[in-house]
Short mmCIF file of N, CA, C and O in Angstrom, two decimals:
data_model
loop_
_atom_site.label_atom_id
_atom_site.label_comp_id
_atom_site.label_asym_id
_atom_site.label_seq_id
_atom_site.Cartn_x
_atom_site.Cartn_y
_atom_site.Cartn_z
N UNK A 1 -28.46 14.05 14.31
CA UNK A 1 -27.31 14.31 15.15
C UNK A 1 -27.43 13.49 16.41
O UNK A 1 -28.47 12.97 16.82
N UNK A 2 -26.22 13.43 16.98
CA UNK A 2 -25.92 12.34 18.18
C UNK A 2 -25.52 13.23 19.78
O UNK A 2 -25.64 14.42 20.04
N UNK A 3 -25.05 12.18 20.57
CA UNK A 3 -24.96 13.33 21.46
C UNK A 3 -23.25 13.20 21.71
O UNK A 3 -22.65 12.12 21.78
N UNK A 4 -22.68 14.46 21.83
CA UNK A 4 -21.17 14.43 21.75
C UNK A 4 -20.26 14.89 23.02
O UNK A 4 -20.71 15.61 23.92
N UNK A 5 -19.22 14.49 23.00
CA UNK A 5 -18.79 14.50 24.65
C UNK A 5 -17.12 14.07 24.22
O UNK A 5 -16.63 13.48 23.25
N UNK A 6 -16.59 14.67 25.41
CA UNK A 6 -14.59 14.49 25.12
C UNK A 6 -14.80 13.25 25.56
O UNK A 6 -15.73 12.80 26.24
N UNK A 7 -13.36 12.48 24.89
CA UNK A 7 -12.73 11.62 25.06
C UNK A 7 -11.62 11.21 25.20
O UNK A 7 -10.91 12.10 24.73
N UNK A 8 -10.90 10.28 25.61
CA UNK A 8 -9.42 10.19 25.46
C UNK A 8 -9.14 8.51 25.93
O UNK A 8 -9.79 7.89 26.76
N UNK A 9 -8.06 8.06 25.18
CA UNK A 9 -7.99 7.00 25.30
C UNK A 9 -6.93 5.91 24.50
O UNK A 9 -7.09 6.09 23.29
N UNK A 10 -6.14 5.08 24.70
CA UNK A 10 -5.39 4.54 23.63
C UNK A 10 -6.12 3.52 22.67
O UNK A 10 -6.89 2.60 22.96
N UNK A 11 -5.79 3.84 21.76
CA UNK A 11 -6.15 2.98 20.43
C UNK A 11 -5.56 2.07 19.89
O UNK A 11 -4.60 1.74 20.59
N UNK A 12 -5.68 1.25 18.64
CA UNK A 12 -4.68 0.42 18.29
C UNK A 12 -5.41 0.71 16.68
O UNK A 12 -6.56 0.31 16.51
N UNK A 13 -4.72 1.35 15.60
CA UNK A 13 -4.69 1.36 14.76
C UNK A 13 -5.32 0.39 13.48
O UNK A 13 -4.61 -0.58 13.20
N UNK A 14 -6.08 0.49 12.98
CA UNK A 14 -6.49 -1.20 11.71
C UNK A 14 -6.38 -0.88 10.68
O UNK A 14 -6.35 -1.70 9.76
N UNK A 15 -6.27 0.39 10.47
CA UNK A 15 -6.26 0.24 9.00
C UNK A 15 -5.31 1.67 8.32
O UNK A 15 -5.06 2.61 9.07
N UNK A 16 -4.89 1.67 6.96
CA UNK A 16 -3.97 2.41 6.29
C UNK A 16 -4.85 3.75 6.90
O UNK A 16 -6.01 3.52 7.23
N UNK A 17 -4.41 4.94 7.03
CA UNK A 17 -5.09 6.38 6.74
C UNK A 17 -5.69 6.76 4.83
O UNK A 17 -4.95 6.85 3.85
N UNK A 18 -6.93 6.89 4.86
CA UNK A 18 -7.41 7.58 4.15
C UNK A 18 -7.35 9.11 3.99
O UNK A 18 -8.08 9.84 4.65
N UNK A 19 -6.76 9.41 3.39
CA UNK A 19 -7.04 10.77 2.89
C UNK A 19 -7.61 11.73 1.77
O UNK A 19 -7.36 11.52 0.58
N UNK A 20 -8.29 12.67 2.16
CA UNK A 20 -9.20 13.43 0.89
C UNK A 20 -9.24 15.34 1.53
O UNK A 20 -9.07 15.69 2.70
N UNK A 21 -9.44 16.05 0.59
CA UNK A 21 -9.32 17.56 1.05
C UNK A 21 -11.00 18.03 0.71
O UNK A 21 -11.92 17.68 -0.04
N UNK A 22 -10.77 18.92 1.63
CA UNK A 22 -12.33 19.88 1.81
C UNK A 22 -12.02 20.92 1.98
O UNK A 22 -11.41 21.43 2.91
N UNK A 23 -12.73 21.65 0.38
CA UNK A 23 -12.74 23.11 0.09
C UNK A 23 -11.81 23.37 -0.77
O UNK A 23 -11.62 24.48 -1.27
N UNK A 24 -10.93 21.96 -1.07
CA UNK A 24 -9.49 22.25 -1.93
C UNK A 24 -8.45 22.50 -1.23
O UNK A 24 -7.37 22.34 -1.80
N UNK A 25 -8.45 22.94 0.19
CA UNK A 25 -7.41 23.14 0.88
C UNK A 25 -7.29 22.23 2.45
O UNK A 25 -6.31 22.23 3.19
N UNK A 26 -8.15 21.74 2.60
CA UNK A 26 -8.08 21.82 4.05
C UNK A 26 -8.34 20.43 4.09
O UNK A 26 -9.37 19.98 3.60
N UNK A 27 -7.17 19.48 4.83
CA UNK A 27 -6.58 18.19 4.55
C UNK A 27 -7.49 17.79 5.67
O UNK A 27 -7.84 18.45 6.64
N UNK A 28 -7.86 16.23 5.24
CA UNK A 28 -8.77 15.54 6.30
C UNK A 28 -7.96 14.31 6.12
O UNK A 28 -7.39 14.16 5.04
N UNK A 29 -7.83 13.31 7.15
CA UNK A 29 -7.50 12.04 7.13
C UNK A 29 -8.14 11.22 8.13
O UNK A 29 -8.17 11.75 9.23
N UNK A 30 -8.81 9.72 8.03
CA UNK A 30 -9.77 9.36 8.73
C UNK A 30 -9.21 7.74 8.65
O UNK A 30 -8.66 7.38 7.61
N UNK A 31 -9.36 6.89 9.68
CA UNK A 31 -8.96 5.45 9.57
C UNK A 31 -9.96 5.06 10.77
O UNK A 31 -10.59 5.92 11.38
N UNK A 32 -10.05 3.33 11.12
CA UNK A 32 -10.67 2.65 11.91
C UNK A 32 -9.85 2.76 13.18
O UNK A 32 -8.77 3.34 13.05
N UNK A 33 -10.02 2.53 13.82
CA UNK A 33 -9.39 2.07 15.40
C UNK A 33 -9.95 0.76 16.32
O UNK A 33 -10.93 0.06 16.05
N UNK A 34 -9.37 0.68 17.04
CA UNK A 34 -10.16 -0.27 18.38
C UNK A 34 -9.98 0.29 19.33
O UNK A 34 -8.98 1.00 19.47
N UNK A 35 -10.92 0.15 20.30
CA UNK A 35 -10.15 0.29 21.93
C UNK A 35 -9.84 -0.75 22.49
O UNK A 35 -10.76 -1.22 23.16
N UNK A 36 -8.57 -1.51 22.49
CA UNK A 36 -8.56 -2.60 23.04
C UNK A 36 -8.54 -2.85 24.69
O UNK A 36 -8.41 -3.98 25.16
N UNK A 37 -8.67 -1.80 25.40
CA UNK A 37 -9.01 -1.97 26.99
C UNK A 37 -10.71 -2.51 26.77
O UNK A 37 -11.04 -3.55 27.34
N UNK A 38 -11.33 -2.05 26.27
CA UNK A 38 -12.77 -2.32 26.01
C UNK A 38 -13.53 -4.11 25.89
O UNK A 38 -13.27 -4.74 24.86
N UNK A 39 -14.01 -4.46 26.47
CA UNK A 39 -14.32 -5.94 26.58
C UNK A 39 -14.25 -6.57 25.06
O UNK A 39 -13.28 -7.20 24.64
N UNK A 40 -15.54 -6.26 24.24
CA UNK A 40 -16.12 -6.19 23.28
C UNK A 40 -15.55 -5.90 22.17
O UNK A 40 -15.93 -6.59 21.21
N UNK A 41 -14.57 -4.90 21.91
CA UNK A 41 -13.44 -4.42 21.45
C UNK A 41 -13.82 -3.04 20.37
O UNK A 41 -13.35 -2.83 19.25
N UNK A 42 -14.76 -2.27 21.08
CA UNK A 42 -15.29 -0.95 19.81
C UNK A 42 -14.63 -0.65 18.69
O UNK A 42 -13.42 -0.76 18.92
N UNK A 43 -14.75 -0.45 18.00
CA UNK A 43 -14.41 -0.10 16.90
C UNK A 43 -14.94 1.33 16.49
O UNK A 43 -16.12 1.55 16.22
N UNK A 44 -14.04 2.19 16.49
CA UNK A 44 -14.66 3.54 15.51
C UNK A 44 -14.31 4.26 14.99
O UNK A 44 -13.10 4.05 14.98
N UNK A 45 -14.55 5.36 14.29
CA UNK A 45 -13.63 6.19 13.02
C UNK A 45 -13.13 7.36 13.83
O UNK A 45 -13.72 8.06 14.65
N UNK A 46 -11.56 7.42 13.27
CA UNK A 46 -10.95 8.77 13.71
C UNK A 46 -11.09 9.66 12.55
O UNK A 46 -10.97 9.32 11.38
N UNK A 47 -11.41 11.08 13.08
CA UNK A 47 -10.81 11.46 12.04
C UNK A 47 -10.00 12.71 12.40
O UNK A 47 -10.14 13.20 13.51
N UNK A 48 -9.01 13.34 11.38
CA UNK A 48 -7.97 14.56 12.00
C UNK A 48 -8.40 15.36 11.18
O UNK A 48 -8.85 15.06 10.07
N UNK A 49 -8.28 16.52 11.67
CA UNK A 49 -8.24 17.75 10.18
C UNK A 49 -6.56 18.78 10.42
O UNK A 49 -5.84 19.02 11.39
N UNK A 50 -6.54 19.17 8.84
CA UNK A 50 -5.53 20.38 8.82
C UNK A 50 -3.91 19.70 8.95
O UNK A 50 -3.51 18.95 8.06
N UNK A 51 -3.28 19.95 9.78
CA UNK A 51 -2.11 20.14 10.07
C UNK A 51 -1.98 18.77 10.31
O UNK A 51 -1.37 17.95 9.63
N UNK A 52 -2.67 18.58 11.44
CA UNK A 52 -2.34 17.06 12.46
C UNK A 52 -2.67 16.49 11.48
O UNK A 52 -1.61 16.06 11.03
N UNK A 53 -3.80 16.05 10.53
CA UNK A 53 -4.20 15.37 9.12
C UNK A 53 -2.94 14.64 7.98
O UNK A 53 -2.80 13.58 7.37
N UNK A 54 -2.10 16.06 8.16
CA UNK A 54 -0.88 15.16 7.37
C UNK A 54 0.21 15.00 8.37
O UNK A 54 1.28 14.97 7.75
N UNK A 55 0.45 14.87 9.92
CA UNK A 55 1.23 14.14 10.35
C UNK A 55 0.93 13.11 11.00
O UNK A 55 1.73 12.50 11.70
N UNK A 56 -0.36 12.78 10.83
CA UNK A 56 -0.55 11.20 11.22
C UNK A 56 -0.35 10.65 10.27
O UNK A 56 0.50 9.76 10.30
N UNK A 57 -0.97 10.90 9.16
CA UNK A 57 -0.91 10.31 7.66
C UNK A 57 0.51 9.60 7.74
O UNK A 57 0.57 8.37 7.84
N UNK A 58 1.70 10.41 7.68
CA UNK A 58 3.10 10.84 7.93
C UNK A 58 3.47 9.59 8.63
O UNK A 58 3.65 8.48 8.12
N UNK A 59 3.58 10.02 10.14
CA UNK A 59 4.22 9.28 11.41
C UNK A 59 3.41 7.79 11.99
O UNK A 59 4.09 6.86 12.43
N UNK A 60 2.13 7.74 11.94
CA UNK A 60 1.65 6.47 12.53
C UNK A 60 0.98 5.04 10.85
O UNK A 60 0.71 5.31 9.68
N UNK A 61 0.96 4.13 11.34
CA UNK A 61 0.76 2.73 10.36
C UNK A 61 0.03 2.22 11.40
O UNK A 61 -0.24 2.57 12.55
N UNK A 62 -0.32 0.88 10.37
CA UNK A 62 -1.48 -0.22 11.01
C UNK A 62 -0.46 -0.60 12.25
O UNK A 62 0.74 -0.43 12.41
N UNK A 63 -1.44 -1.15 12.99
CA UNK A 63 -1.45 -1.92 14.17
C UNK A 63 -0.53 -0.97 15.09
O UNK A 63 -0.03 -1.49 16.08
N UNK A 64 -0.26 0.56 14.79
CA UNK A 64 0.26 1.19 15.84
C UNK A 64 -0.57 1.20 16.85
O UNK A 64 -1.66 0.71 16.57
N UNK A 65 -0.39 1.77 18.43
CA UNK A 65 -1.04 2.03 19.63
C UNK A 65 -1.40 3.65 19.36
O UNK A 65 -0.68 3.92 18.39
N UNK A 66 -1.99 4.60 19.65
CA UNK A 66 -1.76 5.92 19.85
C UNK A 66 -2.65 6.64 21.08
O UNK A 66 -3.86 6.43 21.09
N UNK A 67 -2.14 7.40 22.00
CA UNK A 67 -2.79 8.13 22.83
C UNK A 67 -3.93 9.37 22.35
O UNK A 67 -3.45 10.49 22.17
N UNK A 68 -5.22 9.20 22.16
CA UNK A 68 -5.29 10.18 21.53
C UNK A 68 -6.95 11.10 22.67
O UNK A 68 -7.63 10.44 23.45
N UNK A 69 -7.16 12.52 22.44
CA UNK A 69 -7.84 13.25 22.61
C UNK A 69 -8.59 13.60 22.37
O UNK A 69 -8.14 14.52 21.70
N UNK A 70 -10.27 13.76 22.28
CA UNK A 70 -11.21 14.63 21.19
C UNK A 70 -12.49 14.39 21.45
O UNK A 70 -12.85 14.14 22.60
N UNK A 71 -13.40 14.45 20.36
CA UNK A 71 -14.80 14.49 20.55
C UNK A 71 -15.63 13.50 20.32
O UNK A 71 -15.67 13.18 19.13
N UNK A 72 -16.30 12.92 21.01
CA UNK A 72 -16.75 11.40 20.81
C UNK A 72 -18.15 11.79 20.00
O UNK A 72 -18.80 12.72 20.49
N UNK A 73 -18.73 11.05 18.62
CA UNK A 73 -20.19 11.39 18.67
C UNK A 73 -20.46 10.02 17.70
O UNK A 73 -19.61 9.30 17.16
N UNK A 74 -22.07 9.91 17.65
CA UNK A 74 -22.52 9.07 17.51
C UNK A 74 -23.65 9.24 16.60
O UNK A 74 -24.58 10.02 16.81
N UNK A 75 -23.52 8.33 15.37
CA UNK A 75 -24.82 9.02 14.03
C UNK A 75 -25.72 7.72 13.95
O UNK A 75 -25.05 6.69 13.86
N UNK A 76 -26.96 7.56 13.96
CA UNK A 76 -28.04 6.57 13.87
C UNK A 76 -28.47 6.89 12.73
O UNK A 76 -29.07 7.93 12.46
N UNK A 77 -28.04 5.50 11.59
CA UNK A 77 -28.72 5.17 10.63
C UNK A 77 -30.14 4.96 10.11
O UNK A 77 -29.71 6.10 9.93
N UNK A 78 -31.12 4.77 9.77
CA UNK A 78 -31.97 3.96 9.84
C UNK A 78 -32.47 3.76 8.47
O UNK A 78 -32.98 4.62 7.75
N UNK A 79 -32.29 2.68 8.25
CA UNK A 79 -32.05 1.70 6.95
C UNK A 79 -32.63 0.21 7.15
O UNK A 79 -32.14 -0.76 7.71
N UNK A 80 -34.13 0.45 6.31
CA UNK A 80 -34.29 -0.81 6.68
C UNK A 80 -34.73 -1.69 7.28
O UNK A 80 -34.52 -2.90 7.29
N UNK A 81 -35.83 -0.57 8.21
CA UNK A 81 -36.02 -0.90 9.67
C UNK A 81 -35.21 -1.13 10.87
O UNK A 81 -35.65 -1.11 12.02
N UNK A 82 -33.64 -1.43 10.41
CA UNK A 82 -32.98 -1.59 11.74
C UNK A 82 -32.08 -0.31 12.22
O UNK A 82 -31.75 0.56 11.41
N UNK A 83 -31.85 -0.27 13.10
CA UNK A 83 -30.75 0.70 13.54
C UNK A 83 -29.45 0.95 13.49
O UNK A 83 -28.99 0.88 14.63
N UNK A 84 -28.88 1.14 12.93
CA UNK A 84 -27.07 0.92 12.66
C UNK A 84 -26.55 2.32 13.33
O UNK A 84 -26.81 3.42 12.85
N UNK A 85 -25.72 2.12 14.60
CA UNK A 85 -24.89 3.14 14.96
C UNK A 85 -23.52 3.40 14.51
O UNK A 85 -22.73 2.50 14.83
N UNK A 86 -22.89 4.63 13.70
CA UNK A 86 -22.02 4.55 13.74
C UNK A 86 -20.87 5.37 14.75
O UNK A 86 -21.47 6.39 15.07
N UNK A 87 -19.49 5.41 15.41
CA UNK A 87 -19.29 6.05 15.80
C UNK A 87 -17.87 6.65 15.49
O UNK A 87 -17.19 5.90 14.78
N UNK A 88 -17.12 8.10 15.93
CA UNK A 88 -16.55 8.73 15.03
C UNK A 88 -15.76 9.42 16.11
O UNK A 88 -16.55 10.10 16.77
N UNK A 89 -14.80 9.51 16.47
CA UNK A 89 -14.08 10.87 17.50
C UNK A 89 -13.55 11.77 16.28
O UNK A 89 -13.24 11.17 15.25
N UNK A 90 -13.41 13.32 16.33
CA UNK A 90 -12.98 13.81 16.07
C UNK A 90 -11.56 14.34 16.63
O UNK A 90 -11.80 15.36 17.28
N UNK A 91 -10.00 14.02 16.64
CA UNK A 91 -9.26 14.03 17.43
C UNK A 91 -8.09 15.26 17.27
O UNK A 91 -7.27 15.33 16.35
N UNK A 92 -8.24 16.26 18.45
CA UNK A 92 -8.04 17.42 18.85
C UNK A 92 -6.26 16.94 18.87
O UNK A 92 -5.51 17.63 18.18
N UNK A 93 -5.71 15.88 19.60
CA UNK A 93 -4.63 15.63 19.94
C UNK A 93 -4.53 14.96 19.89
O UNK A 93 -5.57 14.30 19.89
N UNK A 94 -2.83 13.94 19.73
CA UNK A 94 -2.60 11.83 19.50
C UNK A 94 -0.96 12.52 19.85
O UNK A 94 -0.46 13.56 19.41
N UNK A 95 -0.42 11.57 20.73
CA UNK A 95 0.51 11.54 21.12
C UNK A 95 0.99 9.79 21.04
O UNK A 95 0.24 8.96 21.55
N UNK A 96 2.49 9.28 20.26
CA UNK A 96 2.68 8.16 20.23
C UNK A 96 2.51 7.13 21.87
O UNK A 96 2.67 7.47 23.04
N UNK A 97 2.23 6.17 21.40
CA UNK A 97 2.14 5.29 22.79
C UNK A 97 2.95 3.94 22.64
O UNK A 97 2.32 2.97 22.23
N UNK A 98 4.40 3.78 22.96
CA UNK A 98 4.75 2.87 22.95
C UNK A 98 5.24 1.36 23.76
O UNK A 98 5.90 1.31 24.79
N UNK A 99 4.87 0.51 23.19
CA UNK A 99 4.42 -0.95 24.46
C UNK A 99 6.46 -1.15 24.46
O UNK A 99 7.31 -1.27 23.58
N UNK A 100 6.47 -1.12 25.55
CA UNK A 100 8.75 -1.57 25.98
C UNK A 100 8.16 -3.22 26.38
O UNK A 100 6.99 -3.38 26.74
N UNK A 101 9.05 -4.26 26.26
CA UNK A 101 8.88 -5.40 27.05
C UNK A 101 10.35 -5.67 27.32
O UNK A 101 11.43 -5.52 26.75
N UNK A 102 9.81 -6.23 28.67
CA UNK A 102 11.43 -6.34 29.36
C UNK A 102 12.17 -7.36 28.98
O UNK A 102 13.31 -7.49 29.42
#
């Protein structure tokens, strides 16, 4: 286990939503992101459960922006001798974020 902490922040969408159920009932959906305020440009996995699970699925696509809320954590591989971090928000809330140009 990693160490976990809120977050919030806009994203920019990369990839289709995956979806799969746990327990038979209880809808999960998970995709990549970026933070593009971020120098470097992070990359890490969202994932939703339940309700919000099938209206992102639903309402957001690639290369959308989204405002979103939740739990930041972080899992260390070790494979190999090297270290591979991966990282994952679990997201409580996503509200659309849309770019206007004048």
């Amino acid at each position: 286990m990693g160490n976990i902490s809120f977050i919030s922040g806009i994203v920019k969408i990369l990839e289709s939503p995956k979806q799969k159920s746990f327990d038979g009932n209880i809808l999960i959906t998970q995709f990549r992101v970026q933070f593009p305020q971020v120098r470097n440009k992070l990359v890490v996995t969202l994932t939703f459960w339940s309700n919000l699970a099938a209206d992102v699925a639903n309402y957001y696509k690639v290369t959308d922006y989204i405002l979103i809320e939740g739990y930041f954590s972080t899992q260390t591989d070790n494979l190999n001798f090297s270290t591979l971090k991966k990282f994952n928000i679990t997201v409580l809330k996503v509200y659309p974020f849309r770019l206007t140009s004048n």
